Coordinates of C-alpha atoms in Angstrom, one line a residue:
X1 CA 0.0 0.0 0.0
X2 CA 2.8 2.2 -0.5
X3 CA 1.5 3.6 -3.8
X4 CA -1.7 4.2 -1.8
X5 CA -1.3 7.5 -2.4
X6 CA -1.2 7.1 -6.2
X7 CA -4.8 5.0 -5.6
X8 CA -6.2 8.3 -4.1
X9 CA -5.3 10.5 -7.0
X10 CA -7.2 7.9 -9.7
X11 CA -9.6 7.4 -6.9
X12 CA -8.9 3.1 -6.7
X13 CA -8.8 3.4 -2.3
X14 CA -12.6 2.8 -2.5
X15 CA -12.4 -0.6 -4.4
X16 CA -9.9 -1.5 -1.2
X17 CA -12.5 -0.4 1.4
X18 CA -15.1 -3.4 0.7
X19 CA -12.3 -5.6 1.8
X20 CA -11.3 -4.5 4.9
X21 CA -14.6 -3.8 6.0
X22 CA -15.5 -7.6 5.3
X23 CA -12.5 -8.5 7.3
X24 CA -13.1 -6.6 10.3
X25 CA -16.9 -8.5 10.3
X26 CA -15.9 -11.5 9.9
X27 CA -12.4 -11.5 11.9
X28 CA -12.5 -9.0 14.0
X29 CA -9.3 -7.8 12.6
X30 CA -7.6 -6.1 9.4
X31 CA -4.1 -6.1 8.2
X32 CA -4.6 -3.3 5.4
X33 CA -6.1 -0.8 7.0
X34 CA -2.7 -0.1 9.1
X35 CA -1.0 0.1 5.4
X36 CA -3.2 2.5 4.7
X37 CA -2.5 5.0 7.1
X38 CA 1.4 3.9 6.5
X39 CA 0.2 6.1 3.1
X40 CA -1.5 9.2 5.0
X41 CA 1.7 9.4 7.2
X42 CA 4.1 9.1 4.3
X43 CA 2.2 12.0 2.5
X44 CA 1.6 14.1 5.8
X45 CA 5.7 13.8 6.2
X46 CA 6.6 15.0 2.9
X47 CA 4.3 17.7 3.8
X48 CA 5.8 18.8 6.5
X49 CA 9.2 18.8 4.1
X50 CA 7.6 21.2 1.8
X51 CA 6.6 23.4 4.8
X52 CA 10.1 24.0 5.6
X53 CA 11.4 23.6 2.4
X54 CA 9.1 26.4 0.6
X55 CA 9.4 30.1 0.6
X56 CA 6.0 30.9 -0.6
X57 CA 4.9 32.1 2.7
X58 CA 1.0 31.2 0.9
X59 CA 2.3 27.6 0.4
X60 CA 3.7 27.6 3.9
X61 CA 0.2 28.6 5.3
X62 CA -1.4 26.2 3.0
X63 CA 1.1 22.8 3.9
X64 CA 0.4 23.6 7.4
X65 CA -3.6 23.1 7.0
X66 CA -3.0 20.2 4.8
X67 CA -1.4 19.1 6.8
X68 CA -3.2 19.1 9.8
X69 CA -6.5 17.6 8.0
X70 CA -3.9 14.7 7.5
X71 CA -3.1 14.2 11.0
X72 CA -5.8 15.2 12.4
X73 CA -9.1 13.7 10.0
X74 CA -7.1 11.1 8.0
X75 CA -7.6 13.3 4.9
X76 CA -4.8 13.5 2.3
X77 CA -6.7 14.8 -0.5
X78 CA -5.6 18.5 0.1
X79 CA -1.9 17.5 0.4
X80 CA -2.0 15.5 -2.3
X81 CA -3.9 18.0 -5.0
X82 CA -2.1 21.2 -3.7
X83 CA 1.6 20.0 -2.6
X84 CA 2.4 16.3 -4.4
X85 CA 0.6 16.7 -7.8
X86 CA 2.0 20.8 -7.8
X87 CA 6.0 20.3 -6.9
X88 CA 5.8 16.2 -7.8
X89 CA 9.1 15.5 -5.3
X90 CA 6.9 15.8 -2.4
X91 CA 4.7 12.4 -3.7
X92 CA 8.4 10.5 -3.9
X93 CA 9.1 11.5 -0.2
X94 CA 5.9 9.9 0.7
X95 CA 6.1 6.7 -1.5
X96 CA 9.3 6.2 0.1
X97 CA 8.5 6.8 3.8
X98 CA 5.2 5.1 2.8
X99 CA 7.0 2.3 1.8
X100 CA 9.9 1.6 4.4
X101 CA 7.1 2.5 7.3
X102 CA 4.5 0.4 5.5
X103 CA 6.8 -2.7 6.0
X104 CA 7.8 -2.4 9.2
X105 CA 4.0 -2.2 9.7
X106 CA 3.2 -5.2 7.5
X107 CA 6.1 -6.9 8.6
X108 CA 5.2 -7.5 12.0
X109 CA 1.5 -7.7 11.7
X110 CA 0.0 -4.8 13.2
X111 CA -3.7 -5.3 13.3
X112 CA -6.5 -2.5 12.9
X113 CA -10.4 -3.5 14.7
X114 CA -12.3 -1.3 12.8
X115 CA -12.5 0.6 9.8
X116 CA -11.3 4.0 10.0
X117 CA -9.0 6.7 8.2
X118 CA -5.6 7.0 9.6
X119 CA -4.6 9.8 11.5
X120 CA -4.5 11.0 15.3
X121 CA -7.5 10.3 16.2
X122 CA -8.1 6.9 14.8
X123 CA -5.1 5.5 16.9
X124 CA -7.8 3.5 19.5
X125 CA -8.4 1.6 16.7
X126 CA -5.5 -0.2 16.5
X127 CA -5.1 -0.6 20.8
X128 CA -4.0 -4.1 20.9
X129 CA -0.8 -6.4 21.2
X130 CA 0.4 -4.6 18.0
X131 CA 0.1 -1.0 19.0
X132 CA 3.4 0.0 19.5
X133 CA 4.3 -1.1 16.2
X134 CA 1.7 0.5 14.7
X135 CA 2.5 3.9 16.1
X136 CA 6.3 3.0 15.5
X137 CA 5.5 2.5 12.0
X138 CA 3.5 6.0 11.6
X139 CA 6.8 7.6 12.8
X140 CA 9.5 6.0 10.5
X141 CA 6.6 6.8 7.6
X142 CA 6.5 10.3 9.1
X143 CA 10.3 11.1 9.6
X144 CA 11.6 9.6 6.1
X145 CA 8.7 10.8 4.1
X146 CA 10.0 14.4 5.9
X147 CA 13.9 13.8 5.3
X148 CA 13.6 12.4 1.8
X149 CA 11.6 15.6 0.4
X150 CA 14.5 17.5 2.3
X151 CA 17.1 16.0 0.6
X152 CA 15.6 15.8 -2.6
X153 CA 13.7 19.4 -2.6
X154 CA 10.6 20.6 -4.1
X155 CA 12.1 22.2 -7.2
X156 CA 10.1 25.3 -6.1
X157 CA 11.5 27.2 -9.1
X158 CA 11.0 24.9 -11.9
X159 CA 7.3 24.4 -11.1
X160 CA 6.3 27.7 -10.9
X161 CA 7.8 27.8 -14.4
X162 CA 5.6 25.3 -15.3
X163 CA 2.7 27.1 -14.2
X164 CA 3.0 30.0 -15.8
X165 CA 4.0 27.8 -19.5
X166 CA 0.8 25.8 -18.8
X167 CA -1.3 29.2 -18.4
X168 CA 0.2 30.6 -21.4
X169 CA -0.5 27.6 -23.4
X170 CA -4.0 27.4 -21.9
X171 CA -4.3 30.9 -23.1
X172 CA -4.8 32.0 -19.2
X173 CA -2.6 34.6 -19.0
X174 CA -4.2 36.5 -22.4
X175 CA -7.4 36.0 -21.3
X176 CA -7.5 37.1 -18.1
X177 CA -9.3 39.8 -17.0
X178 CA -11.8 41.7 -15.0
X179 CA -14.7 39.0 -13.9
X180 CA -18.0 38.8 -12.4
X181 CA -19.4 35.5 -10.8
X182 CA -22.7 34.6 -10.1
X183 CA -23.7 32.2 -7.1
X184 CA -23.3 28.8 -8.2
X185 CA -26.4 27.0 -5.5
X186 CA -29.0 28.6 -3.6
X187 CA -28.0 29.4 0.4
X188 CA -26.8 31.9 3.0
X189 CA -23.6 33.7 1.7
X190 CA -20.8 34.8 3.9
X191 CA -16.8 35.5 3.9
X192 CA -14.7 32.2 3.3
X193 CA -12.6 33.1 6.9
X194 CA -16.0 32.5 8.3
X195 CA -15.7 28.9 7.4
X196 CA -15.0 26.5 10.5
X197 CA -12.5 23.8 7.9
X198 CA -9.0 25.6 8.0
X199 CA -8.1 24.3 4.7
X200 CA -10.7 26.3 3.5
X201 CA -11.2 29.6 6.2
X202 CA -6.9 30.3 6.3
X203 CA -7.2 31.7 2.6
X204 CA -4.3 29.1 1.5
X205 CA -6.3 27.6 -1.4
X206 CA -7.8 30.9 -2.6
X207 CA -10.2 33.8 -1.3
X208 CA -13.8 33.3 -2.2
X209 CA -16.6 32.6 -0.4
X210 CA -18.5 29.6 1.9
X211 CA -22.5 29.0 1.3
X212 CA -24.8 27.3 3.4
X213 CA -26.6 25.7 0.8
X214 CA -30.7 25.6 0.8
X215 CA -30.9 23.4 -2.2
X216 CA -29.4 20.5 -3.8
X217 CA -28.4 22.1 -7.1
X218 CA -25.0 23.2 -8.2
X219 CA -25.3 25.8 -11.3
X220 CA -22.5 27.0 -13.8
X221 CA -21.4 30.8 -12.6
X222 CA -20.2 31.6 -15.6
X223 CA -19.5 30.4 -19.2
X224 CA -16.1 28.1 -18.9
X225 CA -15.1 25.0 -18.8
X226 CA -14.4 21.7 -16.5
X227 CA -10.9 21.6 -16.0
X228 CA -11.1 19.1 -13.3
X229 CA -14.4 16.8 -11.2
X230 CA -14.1 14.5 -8.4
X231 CA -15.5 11.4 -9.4
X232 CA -16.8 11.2 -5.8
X233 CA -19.0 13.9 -7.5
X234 CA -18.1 16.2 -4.0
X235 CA -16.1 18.9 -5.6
X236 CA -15.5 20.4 -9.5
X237 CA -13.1 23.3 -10.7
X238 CA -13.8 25.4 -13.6
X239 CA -12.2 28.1 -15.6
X240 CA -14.1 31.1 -17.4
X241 CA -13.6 32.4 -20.4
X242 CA -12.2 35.2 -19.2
X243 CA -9.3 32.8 -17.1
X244 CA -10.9 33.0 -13.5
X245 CA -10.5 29.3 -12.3
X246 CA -12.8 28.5 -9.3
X247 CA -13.2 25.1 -7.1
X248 CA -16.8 24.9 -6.0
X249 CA -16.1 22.0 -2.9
X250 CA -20.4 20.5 -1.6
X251 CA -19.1 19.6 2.2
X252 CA -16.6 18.7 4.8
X253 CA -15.6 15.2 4.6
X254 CA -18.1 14.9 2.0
X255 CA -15.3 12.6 0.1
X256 CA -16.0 9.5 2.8
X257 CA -19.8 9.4 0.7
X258 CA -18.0 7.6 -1.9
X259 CA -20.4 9.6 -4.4
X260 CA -23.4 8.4 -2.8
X261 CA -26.0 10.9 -2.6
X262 CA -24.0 13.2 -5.0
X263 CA -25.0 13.1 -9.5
X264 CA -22.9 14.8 -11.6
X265 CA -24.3 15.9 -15.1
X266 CA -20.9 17.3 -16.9
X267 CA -17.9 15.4 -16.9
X268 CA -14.0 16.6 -16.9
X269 CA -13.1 18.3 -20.3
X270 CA -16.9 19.7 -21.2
X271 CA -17.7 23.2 -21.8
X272 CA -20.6 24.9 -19.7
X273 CA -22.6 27.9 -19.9
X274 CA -23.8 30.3 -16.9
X275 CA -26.6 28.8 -15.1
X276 CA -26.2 25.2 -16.5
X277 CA -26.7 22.1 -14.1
X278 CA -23.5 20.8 -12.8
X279 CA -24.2 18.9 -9.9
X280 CA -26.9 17.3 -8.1
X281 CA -27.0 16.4 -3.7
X282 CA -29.5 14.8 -1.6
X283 CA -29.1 17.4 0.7
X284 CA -31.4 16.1 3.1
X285 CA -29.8 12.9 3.3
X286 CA -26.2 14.0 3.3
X287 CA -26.7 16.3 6.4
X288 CA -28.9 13.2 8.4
X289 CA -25.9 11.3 7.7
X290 CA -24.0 13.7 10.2
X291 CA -22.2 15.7 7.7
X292 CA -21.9 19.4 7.5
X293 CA -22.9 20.5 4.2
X294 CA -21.0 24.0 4.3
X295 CA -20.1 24.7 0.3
X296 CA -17.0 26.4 -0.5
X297 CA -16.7 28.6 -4.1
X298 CA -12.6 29.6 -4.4
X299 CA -10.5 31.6 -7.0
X300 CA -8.1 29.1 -6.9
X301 CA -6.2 31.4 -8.8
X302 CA -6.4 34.4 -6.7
X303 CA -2.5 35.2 -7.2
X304 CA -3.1 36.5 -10.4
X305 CA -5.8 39.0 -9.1
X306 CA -5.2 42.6 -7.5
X307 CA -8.6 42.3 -5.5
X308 CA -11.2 39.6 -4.8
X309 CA -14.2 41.0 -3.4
X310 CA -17.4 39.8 -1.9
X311 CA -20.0 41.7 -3.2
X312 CA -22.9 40.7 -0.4
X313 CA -23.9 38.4 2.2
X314 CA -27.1 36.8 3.6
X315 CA -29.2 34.8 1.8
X316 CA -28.9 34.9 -2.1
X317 CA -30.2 32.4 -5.0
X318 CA -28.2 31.1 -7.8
X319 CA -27.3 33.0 -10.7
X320 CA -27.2 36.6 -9.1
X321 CA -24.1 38.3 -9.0
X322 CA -21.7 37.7 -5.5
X323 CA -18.1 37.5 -6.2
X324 CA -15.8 40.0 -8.6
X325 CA -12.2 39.4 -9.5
X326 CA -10.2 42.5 -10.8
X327 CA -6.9 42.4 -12.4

């Protein structure tokens, strides 16, 4: 399960899930999930290497969260999307502590007795004769996965490069321009720092904006295109004509739903116009299942604007004007 990591980015972990959760019933016992948190830790230690590694005090702020929704909530997916996939080093630091960690885990058997994500707070999950390997294990995935993306470095340089040749060849950087965006889903409106998810409220993935939604319909904000959807069906990003690129993200934790309760009706590569149907939720269903349904809008490219601006609060129905980007 060292190439866990590489299952989360194609989205495979959930074909493994099934599995261990049939072994925990009928055992009482599971040897994979363990490996599986030998990934988070490999990912959250390379993590930590890009933290002190970077100078982009917005990519410091950013690790950090990631970070912490890693140790703290099992989730990698931030670290992953922002960190690995952007500076690529980071993902062999974790493979690597992933891997030596994940064999000291496998080696010696370390159990897990329930199905959970691994992070801090799952760690009564694995109480048993094995524990102290377990946690022993999290470490050495930790530590290496922190030295390796030390040694090897994130290449800061060379990918911002990269960036700003993709943009070009995207036709971003001609394009861009003065913008406004309309609500995407019908709910209260208020100031992304207002949200209570850190990843979200610190500002390190973008400014925009965090709706309470009052419907289960996610609308186009403007004409574009789908540069990139989850196929959990939680969260889609989309670039206007006009270069502003936005991640509209339904939930917290939303991801654990697998997709259930979530229909998407574009898929990755379409083009959309303003007010087009994007994504459907059972809203109802989502928030009995304990989840909190809080939906973020972000200019994921805010860098390349002088100002975002919220243009109101309260409660506002898709399709009116809320958010403006100036160059």
């Amino acid at each position: 399960m060292e190439f866990g990591t590489f299952f989360v980015i194609f989205g495979l972990q959930w074909a493994v899930n099934p599995v261990m959760i049939n072994n925990i019933s009928r055992l009482g016992f599971d040897y994979i999930v363990p490996l599986t948190a030998a990934a988070n830790f490999g990912m959250a230690g390379a993590t930590l290497g890009t933290f002190l590694r970077t100078h982009d005090k917005k990519m410091k702020a950013y690790s950090m969260s990631a970070l912490l929704s890693i140790l703290f909530a099992g989730i990698t997916e931030p670290s992953i999307y922002g960190v690995g996939i952007r500076y690529k080093r980071p993902l062999i630091g974790a493979v690597v502590g992933g891997a030596i960690g994940g064999a000291f885990i496998g080696g010696l058997h370390v159990k897990a007795f329930a199905f959970v994500f691994g992070g801090l707070t799952t760690l009564p999950a694995f109480v048993g004769s094995t524990f102290i390997y377990y946690v022993i294990g999290l470490a050495i995935c930790f530590i290496v996965g922190c030295i390796v993306t030390l040694i090897i470095g994130i290449n800061e340089k060379e990918a911002e490069k990269k960036e700003v040749v993709k943009n070009i060849s995207n036709g971003n950087i001609k394009t861009i321009d003065n913008e406004t965006i309309s609500q995407p889903i019908d709910g209260i409106v208020d100031d992304i720092a207002t949200a209570t998810d850190p990843a979200f409220s610190s500002g390190s993935m973008g400014e925009g904006m965090v709706i309470q939604p009052s419907d289960g319909n996610v609308y186009a904000p403007f004409d574009g295109n789908v540069t990139m959807l989850f196929k959990t069906g939680h969260a889609i990003g989309i670039t206007s004509n006009k270069g502003t690129e936005i991640m509209i993200h339904i939930g917290i934790d939303t991801v654990k739903l697998n997709g259930n309760g979530f229909k998407s009706f574009v898929k990755q590569g379409d083009s959309v116009t303003k007010g087009q149907k994007l994504i459907s939720f059972d809203l109802e269903a989502i928030k009995n299942k304990g989840y909190d349904l809080s939906t973020f809008v972000i200019i994921t490219n805010t860098d390349n604007y002088k100002e975002v601006q919220l243009l109101d609060t309260n409660m506002h129905k898709h399709g009116e004007n809320i958010l403006s980007v100036n160059v």
